[in-house]
Amino acid sequence: MLKKEWPKHSILAIAIITTWLKTYIVYKTSFSITIENVLQEFILFINPLSMLLFIYGISLFFKSEKAKNRYMVSIAVITSIVLYGNVAFYRFFSDFITLPVLFQTENFGDLGSSAAASVFWTDLFYFSDVLVILLAIKFINVKQDKVVSSSVQRKAYYVLALAVLFFNLGLAEAERPQLLTRSFDREMLVKNLGMYNYHLYDIYVQSKSQAQRALADGSELVEANNYVRANQIEPSEDMKGIAEGRNLIVVTLESLQSFAINSEMNGQTITPFLNSLTEDEDTIYFENFYHQTGLGKTSDSEFLLENSLYPLSGGAVFFTHSGNTYNSMAESLGENGYSTNVQHANTKSFWNRDIMYESMNIDEFYDIESFEVGEGEAVNWGMKDIPFHEQSVEHMTEMQQPFYSRLLTLTNHHPFTLDEEDKLIDEYDSNSGTLNRYFQTSRYLDESIEVLFDELKEKGLYENSIIVMYGDHYGISDNHNEAMTQYLGEEVTDFTSAELQKVPFFVHIPGYGEGYVDDEVGGQIDMRPTIMNMMGIDTSKDIQFGGDLFSEEHEEFVVFRDGRFVTDEVVYAGNVCYDKETGEPTEQELCAPYIEQAFTELEYSESIINGDLLRFYDEEDGQLTTIPDVELER
Ligand code: GP9
Ligand code: MN
């Protein structure tokens, strides 16, 4: 029986196997997908299979042999087009296709003309499975069997397909935890899910946000805007325009938490240079400043910085809403005569930056391609921070001034590995290798900042710039509480954990002369209004959820992305209200009024992103653009 049936599905088997193998060969020859170990290679190998089983398997439902064959050829053609489309795109953009790029007409125009210029006859290989299937149909004599596949057979087949899918997902989860919820990199998605599954996932993510967008109209903005206006504060008069016309350099201090500043580890100073800045006459250091990022980590911090909106509760907004209209700090500075860019020695598709930066109107992105990584200059995630800063400043010498240049550091990133020669202090001695190494990489990051300052001075860029630096998010998660308890000498409770969300925030203004340590409670949401006021740009009509940290009116209320919050008196975490001073639980009433407000604030910000509501807003005159008769509160 089995023997008899085998030939019946031979075309199906041939189709699946050839498309599968072809896809794997294309992965290996037409894309540069980094493979670090055998497991990753295995995942890459099996990842086309589940989807191919599903779609080719539909042929089992066809009655006529002809229709069945025609269907399989069509699938081979469609999957080949998808694959080849990605190859063509990759040749020019070193990235995989995602729906938003197809709608960004400029991108597409570029692609069209350049792709046409280099179509080779060898590209026919990308369609080789179509040919194999056609030949198989022609020459293989499939046993003619009047009986259509039984439903039991089809069920068994789809159980197998599902099993392959879950096996693949399981391996991917083991290799890259939170791959789907965080979805940090297209390459990672393709590597773990496969090209075809990736596209389905991309379609799902993008259509979900498109649907929410389509349902939204400008009227929802009225409420959010009213809330923003009701909480709006007057920025500081003293700091207004203090850096007007200067270059603005914003440095993201990867994974740096405030506990490393002005403290020691086994008698060794962790961040000597940054410590010196806290006492520097040209620096204001904020010691009660918190990160507010969610799953989007670094990219969320960039989002907060540029827009003064909260990132999303699920997923990374850089991925899910990269097609939105934003009124970023870069855009405003651009309108005020600044050239704007981001420098980061990593692949540009990481966190979907290449696409999101276009939406935020950042003129240029110096990604890994703009840097020369010499021998010994890469570790862990990529280029080391010291050569990165040297080359970044080199780039600055060529920028049109005044510029806004944002530098994203990378060395102090989990798993915090360093080359021997860059270890300037010893490891710590806890049971967490992560924490032990963290001190060393933080020390290296600190060293690299000193290099940055020196380079700026040497290149004559220092005096006419303002340098703002902030820690993006935690480096040491709650998984290392035991080791942290040892380091801090006190148990890490929910209260401590919330306080550990403090990240450093430095405002360094060469020539300022009145530096101090500021204990104002603030968060990343406040960076945009604080910086813009110093740059002399009026943001009174912008929709921002933060406020100028230098203003007398600034409200000491920081909402974390997960709903926890901190004020100057209380910390609310794990549904318990703590006294900020003592860390002891206190009366719930002290937190009660803020609980609702924290929620409302996150909701309004989320509705703006989900509905892409800023497309209805004209920040020039603070008016809704589509519903002219709605009067906004001012
Ligand atoms: C990657 C870098 C680190 O480009 O920004 O990302 P993270 O994992 O910290 O979000
Ligand atoms: Mn980061």
XYZ file of C-alpha atoms and ligand atoms in Angstrom:
645
model
C 0.000 0.000 0.000
C 2.670 2.396 1.073
C 4.704 1.558 -1.965
C 1.780 2.276 -4.175
C 1.072 5.608 -2.553
C 4.591 6.891 -2.599
C 4.716 7.729 -6.245
C 1.409 9.519 -5.981
C 2.925 12.326 -3.906
C 6.316 12.281 -5.467
C 5.838 15.641 -7.185
C 4.861 17.174 -3.871
C 7.919 15.693 -2.199
C 10.188 16.878 -4.988
C 8.680 20.352 -4.850
C 9.175 20.681 -1.109
C 12.696 19.326 -1.123
C 13.958 21.377 -4.054
C 12.499 24.660 -2.836
C 13.804 23.923 0.626
C 17.331 23.164 -0.532
C 17.344 26.037 -2.970
C 16.324 28.417 -0.181
C 19.133 27.184 2.028
C 21.665 27.549 -0.779
C 20.423 31.097 -1.397
C 20.769 31.903 2.320
C 24.355 30.789 2.178
C 25.305 32.414 -1.090
C 23.273 35.591 -1.463
C 22.996 37.008 2.041
C 25.582 37.454 4.722
C 23.886 35.843 7.664
C 26.211 35.501 10.625
C 26.291 32.022 12.055
C 27.996 31.560 15.377
C 27.475 27.898 16.154
C 26.199 24.575 14.872
C 22.750 25.055 16.368
C 22.300 28.319 14.473
C 23.380 26.605 11.273
C 20.881 23.834 11.901
C 18.059 26.305 12.537
C 18.962 28.116 9.342
C 18.858 24.831 7.476
C 15.471 23.659 8.695
C 13.708 27.003 8.862
C 12.251 27.075 5.317
C 10.649 23.687 5.835
C 7.604 24.396 7.987
C 6.148 27.023 5.690
C 6.879 24.965 2.577
C 5.093 21.983 4.088
C 2.086 24.182 4.790
C 1.732 25.859 1.462
C 2.734 23.043 -0.854
C 0.574 20.757 1.290
C -2.550 22.602 0.191
C -2.163 20.699 -3.075
C -3.400 17.637 -1.207
C -6.863 19.180 -1.276
C -7.018 19.395 -5.040
C -8.930 16.755 -6.907
C -7.514 16.960 -10.381
C -3.903 16.099 -10.978
C -3.591 19.036 -13.342
C -4.834 21.584 -10.849
C -2.567 20.097 -8.230
C 0.483 20.462 -10.453
C -0.454 23.919 -11.558
C -0.833 24.948 -7.949
C 2.574 23.603 -7.010
C 4.263 25.392 -9.897
C 2.552 28.639 -8.871
C 3.803 28.243 -5.320
C 7.314 27.635 -6.586
C 7.067 30.778 -8.704
C 5.692 32.894 -5.852
C 8.245 31.740 -3.291
C 10.992 32.247 -5.859
C 9.815 35.799 -6.470
C 9.804 36.479 -2.724
C 13.284 35.077 -2.379
C 14.650 36.783 -5.445
C 13.041 40.071 -4.448
C 14.936 39.877 -1.189
C 18.179 39.038 -2.944
C 17.789 42.037 -5.253
C 16.920 44.273 -2.306
C 19.805 42.917 -0.284
C 22.294 43.664 -3.019
C 21.651 47.354 -2.561
C 20.437 47.778 0.957
C 22.052 44.852 2.802
C 18.704 44.281 4.412
C 15.626 42.108 4.017
C 12.386 43.533 2.693
C 9.814 44.705 5.194
C 6.424 46.046 4.176
C 7.051 49.687 5.140
C 9.979 49.955 2.732
C 7.699 49.001 -0.108
C 5.578 51.994 0.786
C 8.463 54.351 1.142
C 8.454 55.406 -2.449
C 11.936 56.906 -2.439
C 13.420 53.621 -1.355
C 11.501 51.759 -3.951
C 12.506 54.124 -6.720
C 16.140 53.613 -5.855
C 15.690 49.909 -5.802
C 13.902 49.787 -9.123
C 16.595 51.573 -11.057
C 19.579 49.963 -9.381
C 18.111 46.482 -9.417
C 17.397 46.681 -13.126
C 21.019 47.592 -13.732
C 22.321 44.334 -12.389
C 20.122 41.441 -13.273
C 22.351 38.569 -14.294
C 21.371 35.546 -16.323
C 22.742 33.449 -13.457
C 19.870 34.837 -11.408
C 17.783 32.199 -13.100
C 19.115 29.913 -10.422
C 16.685 31.577 -8.016
C 13.919 29.961 -10.068
C 15.612 26.589 -10.464
C 13.036 24.769 -8.363
C 10.318 25.863 -10.765
C 12.223 24.172 -13.537
C 12.819 21.009 -11.516
C 9.120 20.779 -10.691
C 8.115 21.329 -14.301
C 10.493 18.590 -15.418
C 9.249 16.271 -12.716
C 5.666 16.819 -13.816
C 6.622 16.101 -17.367
C 8.807 13.061 -16.905
C 7.795 11.298 -13.751
C 5.038 8.902 -14.246
C 2.924 9.405 -11.191
C 0.592 6.567 -10.320
C -2.870 7.645 -11.256
C -5.122 7.063 -8.345
C -8.689 8.161 -8.441
C -8.877 8.572 -4.691
C -8.103 12.023 -3.418
C -5.870 12.035 -0.329
C -7.967 10.958 2.578
C -8.689 13.416 5.293
C -6.755 11.229 7.734
C -3.707 11.463 5.532
C -4.093 15.189 5.256
C -4.486 15.516 8.997
C -1.371 13.463 9.592
C 0.463 15.606 7.080
C -0.532 18.836 8.795
C 0.281 17.462 12.224
C 3.747 16.812 10.861
C 3.938 20.339 9.414
C 2.864 21.792 12.753
C 5.405 19.664 14.572
C 8.146 20.972 12.300
C 6.963 24.533 12.918
C 6.979 24.131 16.691
C 10.298 22.363 16.612
C 11.699 25.316 14.677
C 10.104 27.870 17.015
C 11.354 25.967 20.054
C 14.908 25.975 18.787
C 14.616 29.649 17.877
C 13.324 30.501 21.341
C 16.209 28.609 22.916
C 18.677 30.380 20.681
C 17.073 33.847 20.869
C 14.681 34.277 23.791
C 11.835 36.732 23.149
C 12.529 36.730 19.432
C 8.944 37.529 18.516
C 8.033 39.863 21.352
C 11.160 41.924 21.003
C 11.831 41.331 17.306
C 15.051 43.266 17.376
C 16.571 42.522 14.031
C 15.376 41.384 10.677
C 18.481 39.280 10.159
C 17.751 37.501 13.430
C 14.165 36.877 12.331
C 15.181 35.461 8.983
C 17.913 33.423 10.603
C 15.591 31.863 13.132
C 12.174 31.783 11.492
C 13.162 31.561 7.878
C 12.507 33.903 5.013
C 8.925 32.796 4.400
C 7.773 32.756 8.008
C 9.480 36.096 8.516
C 7.373 37.660 5.778
C 4.168 36.313 7.272
C 5.180 37.688 10.649
C 6.073 41.024 9.089
C 2.705 41.178 7.336
C 0.965 40.422 10.622
C 2.843 43.090 12.607
C 2.452 45.727 9.934
C -1.207 45.042 9.212
C -2.045 45.144 12.875
C -0.604 48.608 13.199
C -2.129 49.679 9.881
C -5.566 48.549 11.048
C -5.296 50.557 14.241
C -4.143 53.490 12.213
C -7.026 53.227 9.771
C -9.560 53.226 12.578
C -8.144 56.335 14.196
C -9.249 59.839 13.461
C -7.974 63.162 14.657
C -10.588 63.530 17.369
C -8.726 61.084 19.622
C -5.896 63.541 19.654
C -8.051 66.167 21.303
C -8.074 64.342 24.618
C -4.401 63.489 24.558
C -3.554 67.031 23.626
C -5.721 68.421 26.405
C -3.898 66.237 28.872
C -0.518 67.378 27.588
C -1.561 71.047 27.724
C -2.960 70.689 31.241
C 0.390 69.360 32.435
C 2.561 71.649 30.378
C 5.209 73.648 32.212
C 7.159 76.775 31.430
C 10.791 75.846 30.620
C 13.642 77.403 32.568
C 14.405 80.999 31.635
C 18.030 80.646 32.823
C 18.821 77.726 30.572
C 16.867 78.933 27.571
C 19.127 79.120 24.525
C 22.275 78.471 26.558
C 23.560 76.222 23.755
C 21.823 77.945 20.875
C 23.716 77.534 17.624
C 26.170 75.068 19.116
C 26.665 71.535 17.880
C 24.637 69.069 19.884
C 26.272 65.736 20.665
C 24.142 63.168 22.463
C 25.876 60.024 23.668
C 23.936 56.909 24.621
C 25.847 55.160 27.374
C 25.037 51.523 26.699
C 23.613 49.679 29.729
C 25.149 52.137 32.179
C 23.270 52.372 35.465
C 23.754 55.047 38.080
C 24.970 52.629 40.716
C 28.276 52.506 38.863
C 28.791 56.273 39.127
C 30.777 57.604 42.075
C 31.146 54.150 43.531
C 33.765 51.484 43.847
C 34.022 47.760 43.339
C 36.474 46.043 45.679
C 38.306 49.336 46.145
C 38.530 50.088 42.427
C 36.872 53.092 40.833
C 34.441 52.053 38.107
C 33.924 55.281 36.168
C 36.730 57.722 37.032
C 36.119 60.078 34.129
C 32.355 60.310 34.537
C 32.891 60.736 38.281
C 35.118 63.709 37.591
C 32.353 65.184 35.444
C 29.919 65.054 38.345
C 32.195 67.593 40.057
C 33.010 69.523 36.944
C 32.138 73.201 36.648
C 30.723 72.773 33.175
C 28.523 69.781 33.969
C 25.119 69.286 35.487
C 24.731 65.698 36.621
C 21.265 64.345 37.387
C 21.490 61.694 40.075
C 17.770 60.880 40.288
C 17.146 60.157 36.663
C 15.367 56.973 35.533
C 15.136 54.998 32.332
C 11.632 54.381 30.969
C 12.313 51.814 28.298
C 10.388 48.626 27.554
C 11.146 45.712 25.279
C 12.750 47.966 22.696
C 15.706 48.660 25.019
C 18.188 51.031 23.320
C 15.707 51.889 20.582
C 13.054 52.757 23.161
C 15.481 55.160 24.803
C 16.095 56.760 21.419
C 12.364 57.030 20.943
C 11.927 58.755 24.306
C 14.799 61.103 23.540
C 13.595 62.104 20.092
C 9.871 62.335 20.734
C 9.173 62.639 24.446
C 6.547 59.927 23.961
C 6.512 56.646 25.876
C 7.557 53.524 24.015
C 5.010 50.725 23.743
C 4.012 48.153 26.342
C 4.431 45.314 23.848
C 7.124 45.098 21.192
C 9.541 47.711 20.008
C 7.913 50.823 18.573
C 10.885 51.134 16.197
C 9.596 47.963 14.564
C 5.862 48.211 14.927
C 5.318 51.881 14.085
C 8.192 52.893 11.902
C 5.848 54.332 9.287
C 4.245 56.871 11.612
C 4.517 60.615 11.478
C 6.720 61.918 14.275
C 7.890 65.304 15.328
C 11.347 64.299 16.426
C 13.990 66.458 17.997
C 16.127 65.786 14.912
C 13.369 67.094 12.672
C 12.998 70.288 14.709
C 16.729 70.861 14.817
C 16.826 70.218 11.088
C 14.227 72.919 10.591
C 16.444 75.202 12.642
C 19.425 74.811 10.343
C 21.059 71.757 11.866
C 22.434 68.796 9.973
C 21.385 65.681 11.838
C 22.746 62.175 12.103
C 23.211 59.082 14.210
C 26.470 57.163 14.468
C 26.406 53.542 15.521
C 28.838 50.798 14.531
C 26.250 48.089 14.057
C 24.157 46.823 11.168
C 21.627 49.436 10.193
C 18.666 47.068 10.313
C 19.154 46.419 14.009
C 16.073 47.762 15.766
C 14.839 48.694 12.297
C 16.841 51.873 12.665
C 17.338 52.477 8.962
C 13.595 52.744 8.441
C 12.708 54.498 11.678
C 15.415 57.141 11.248
C 13.856 58.118 7.953
C 10.488 58.517 9.634
C 12.105 60.666 12.290
C 13.759 62.741 9.592
C 17.315 62.098 10.652
C 19.445 63.173 7.705
C 22.148 60.555 7.880
C 22.931 57.245 9.542
C 26.584 56.320 9.953
C 26.161 52.581 10.447
C 28.834 49.891 10.517
C 29.587 50.530 6.839
C 30.862 53.999 7.754
C 33.453 52.667 10.152
C 36.712 50.893 9.610
C 37.072 48.144 12.106
C 40.773 47.390 12.277
C 42.313 44.274 13.700
C 41.589 43.887 17.405
C 39.077 46.709 17.285
C 35.989 44.561 17.670
C 34.716 42.681 20.673
C 31.400 41.302 21.844
C 28.716 42.982 19.701
C 31.070 44.751 17.368
C 33.355 47.743 17.176
C 34.919 48.828 20.443
C 33.832 52.163 21.857
C 37.290 53.789 21.800
C 37.951 53.450 18.049
C 34.244 54.148 17.525
C 34.542 57.516 19.242
C 37.738 58.344 17.406
C 36.136 57.713 14.030
C 32.867 59.386 15.031
C 34.711 62.604 15.801
C 36.523 62.228 12.509
C 33.113 62.115 10.823
C 32.057 65.213 12.744
C 34.915 67.203 11.244
C 33.242 66.696 7.886
C 29.698 67.497 8.940
C 27.932 70.669 8.074
C 27.810 72.770 11.259
C 25.909 73.234 13.413
C 25.185 69.522 13.669
C 23.210 67.245 15.901
C 25.119 63.992 16.119
C 23.980 61.091 18.223
C 26.493 58.426 19.219
C 25.352 54.984 20.299
C 28.024 53.077 22.200
C 28.115 49.282 22.220
C 30.913 47.690 24.240
C 29.129 47.800 27.596
C 26.476 45.394 26.385
C 25.487 42.031 27.706
C 27.347 39.602 27.949
C 29.951 42.256 28.807
C 33.003 40.622 27.311
C 36.298 42.406 26.729
C 39.720 41.669 25.331
C 42.395 41.231 27.976
C 44.151 44.497 27.091
C 40.960 46.499 27.635
C 40.340 45.233 31.139
C 41.371 48.197 33.225
C 40.050 46.854 36.514
C 39.558 43.367 37.941
C 36.416 41.309 37.712
C 34.021 41.309 40.614
C 33.724 38.131 42.678
C 30.014 37.282 42.862
C 28.228 34.196 41.540
C 27.122 36.172 38.484
C 29.668 36.304 35.693
C 27.487 38.954 34.089
C 27.786 41.343 37.023
C 31.455 40.476 37.519
C 32.293 41.517 33.968
C 29.898 44.467 33.939
C 32.242 46.546 36.077
C 35.064 46.027 33.622
C 33.059 46.958 30.541
C 31.606 49.988 32.349
C 35.151 51.013 33.167
C 36.032 50.657 29.484
C 33.007 52.714 28.436
C 34.123 55.424 30.860
C 37.589 55.393 29.310
C 36.064 55.748 25.851
C 34.137 58.846 26.934
C 37.372 60.469 28.029
C 38.768 59.662 24.586
C 35.692 61.255 23.024
C 36.213 64.472 24.986
C 39.920 64.534 24.113
C 39.221 63.974 20.436
C 36.617 66.726 20.369
C 39.120 69.100 21.938
C 41.850 68.069 19.574
C 39.650 68.570 16.525
C 38.508 71.981 17.759
C 34.893 70.875 18.073
C 34.626 70.900 21.842
C 34.140 74.573 22.706
C 31.300 75.081 20.309
C 29.362 71.994 21.300
C 27.136 70.787 24.082
C 27.486 67.168 25.102
C 24.548 65.334 26.607
C 24.957 61.755 27.830
C 22.445 59.305 29.184
C 22.296 55.644 30.229
C 19.814 53.819 28.010
C 18.524 51.043 30.296
C 19.615 48.559 32.914
C 22.595 46.332 32.246
C 21.996 44.046 35.203
C 18.546 42.491 35.204
C 16.653 41.107 38.182
C 18.092 37.689 37.364
C 21.238 38.826 39.119
C 19.631 40.017 42.321
C 21.643 37.687 44.487
C 24.905 39.048 43.118
C 23.583 42.610 43.338
C 22.632 42.001 46.956
C 26.226 41.038 47.606
C 27.528 44.131 45.813
C 25.124 46.629 47.345
C 25.332 45.060 50.790
C 21.553 45.106 51.064
C 18.772 42.896 49.844
C 17.318 43.773 46.440
C 13.609 44.286 47.080
C 10.978 45.616 44.679
C 11.888 49.040 46.005
C 15.616 48.592 45.335
C 14.866 47.141 41.949
C 12.896 50.257 41.003
C 15.665 52.481 42.311
C 18.128 50.504 40.221
C 16.331 51.830 37.123
C 18.325 54.998 37.687
C 20.636 55.781 34.829
C 23.114 58.652 34.609
C 22.179 61.851 32.823
C 24.882 64.421 32.104
C 24.559 67.829 30.534
C 28.006 69.167 29.730
C 28.240 72.722 28.468
C 31.833 73.840 27.835
C 32.347 77.247 29.435
C 29.229 77.058 31.610
C 31.157 77.388 34.861
C 28.303 76.704 37.276
C 28.148 72.907 37.240
C 26.404 71.026 40.042
C 24.707 67.768 40.935
C 20.964 68.059 40.470
C 18.701 65.850 42.558
C 15.544 66.592 40.584
C 13.604 63.379 39.980
C 13.257 62.953 36.229
C 13.306 60.454 33.386
C 14.193 59.947 29.760
C 10.879 61.445 28.699
C 12.258 64.792 29.938
C 15.335 64.781 27.728
C 13.733 66.309 24.647
C 12.138 69.331 26.355
C 15.276 69.901 28.458
C 17.619 69.812 25.476
C 15.360 71.779 23.141
C 15.086 74.629 25.638
C 18.857 74.780 25.886
C 19.061 74.842 22.099
C 16.722 77.822 22.146
C 13.884 76.018 20.388
C 10.332 76.632 21.520
C 8.436 73.396 22.144
C 5.302 74.904 23.648
C 3.193 73.647 20.758
C 4.778 70.196 20.591
C 3.070 67.152 21.988
C 5.504 65.997 24.657
C 4.887 64.032 27.813
C 8.021 65.234 29.575
C 9.106 68.619 30.835
C 12.268 70.699 31.147
C 14.278 69.312 34.072
C 15.722 72.744 34.808
C 12.338 74.367 35.177
C 11.080 75.296 38.637
C 7.732 73.897 37.582
C 9.067 70.479 36.604
C 6.939 67.771 38.176
C 8.887 65.086 40.022
C 6.924 62.134 38.718
C 8.512 59.453 36.581
C 6.390 56.710 35.070
C 8.113 53.488 34.088
C 6.937 51.693 30.995
C 5.428 48.908 33.122
C 3.347 51.249 35.290
C 5.700 51.522 38.260
C 6.485 55.102 39.171
C 8.663 57.304 41.313
C 8.109 60.750 42.761
C 10.293 62.759 45.110
C 8.499 61.075 48.021
C 7.329 57.646 46.989
C 8.236 54.679 44.860
C 5.400 52.500 43.604
C 6.474 48.993 42.666
C 4.925 45.533 42.897
C 1.620 47.212 43.902
C 3.258 48.472 47.084
C 3.835 52.100 47.982
C 7.308 52.708 49.403
C 8.716 55.720 51.153
C 11.462 56.949 48.822
C 13.684 57.997 51.709
C 13.568 54.848 53.838
C 12.607 52.208 51.278
C 9.968 50.944 53.713
C 6.361 50.297 52.670
C 4.167 53.267 53.489
C 0.457 54.146 53.305
C -1.044 53.298 49.944
C -2.862 56.666 49.936
C 0.426 58.414 49.277
C 0.682 56.623 45.950
C -3.021 56.445 45.121
C -3.402 59.735 43.244
C -0.509 58.901 40.959
C -1.570 55.364 40.064
C -4.376 56.592 37.846
C -2.287 59.370 36.378
C 0.534 57.007 35.470
C -1.937 54.805 33.671
C -3.623 57.705 31.864
C -0.336 59.118 30.727
C 0.842 55.808 29.264
C -2.549 55.323 27.605
C -2.546 58.712 25.897
C 0.952 58.226 24.634
C 0.065 54.762 23.379
C -3.033 56.031 21.587
C -0.947 58.614 19.760
C 1.386 55.917 18.497
C -1.233 53.309 17.683
C -3.432 55.760 15.819
C -0.496 57.554 14.226
C -2.218 60.651 15.521
C 0.591 63.117 14.957
C -0.284 63.006 11.272
C -3.346 65.038 12.241
C -1.347 67.644 14.096
C 0.421 70.738 12.939
C 3.024 71.669 15.523
C 3.655 75.014 13.833
C 0.374 76.411 15.035
C -0.714 73.705 17.470
C -3.818 72.825 15.460
C -5.452 69.638 14.357
C -5.124 69.559 10.613
C -8.084 67.414 9.597
C -10.794 68.661 11.895
C -10.462 72.414 11.644
C -13.451 73.219 13.826
C -12.066 71.471 16.900
C -10.549 74.002 19.208
C -7.584 72.681 21.130
C -6.926 73.874 24.642
C -3.813 75.899 24.956
C 22.351 47.407 19.134
C 22.476 48.191 20.364
C 22.139 47.378 21.578
O 22.451 48.132 17.961
O 21.731 49.339 20.297
O 20.805 47.130 21.663
P 20.083 46.731 23.025
O 20.082 45.245 23.096
O 20.828 47.334 24.155
O 18.737 47.302 22.880
Mn 21.218 49.223 24.958
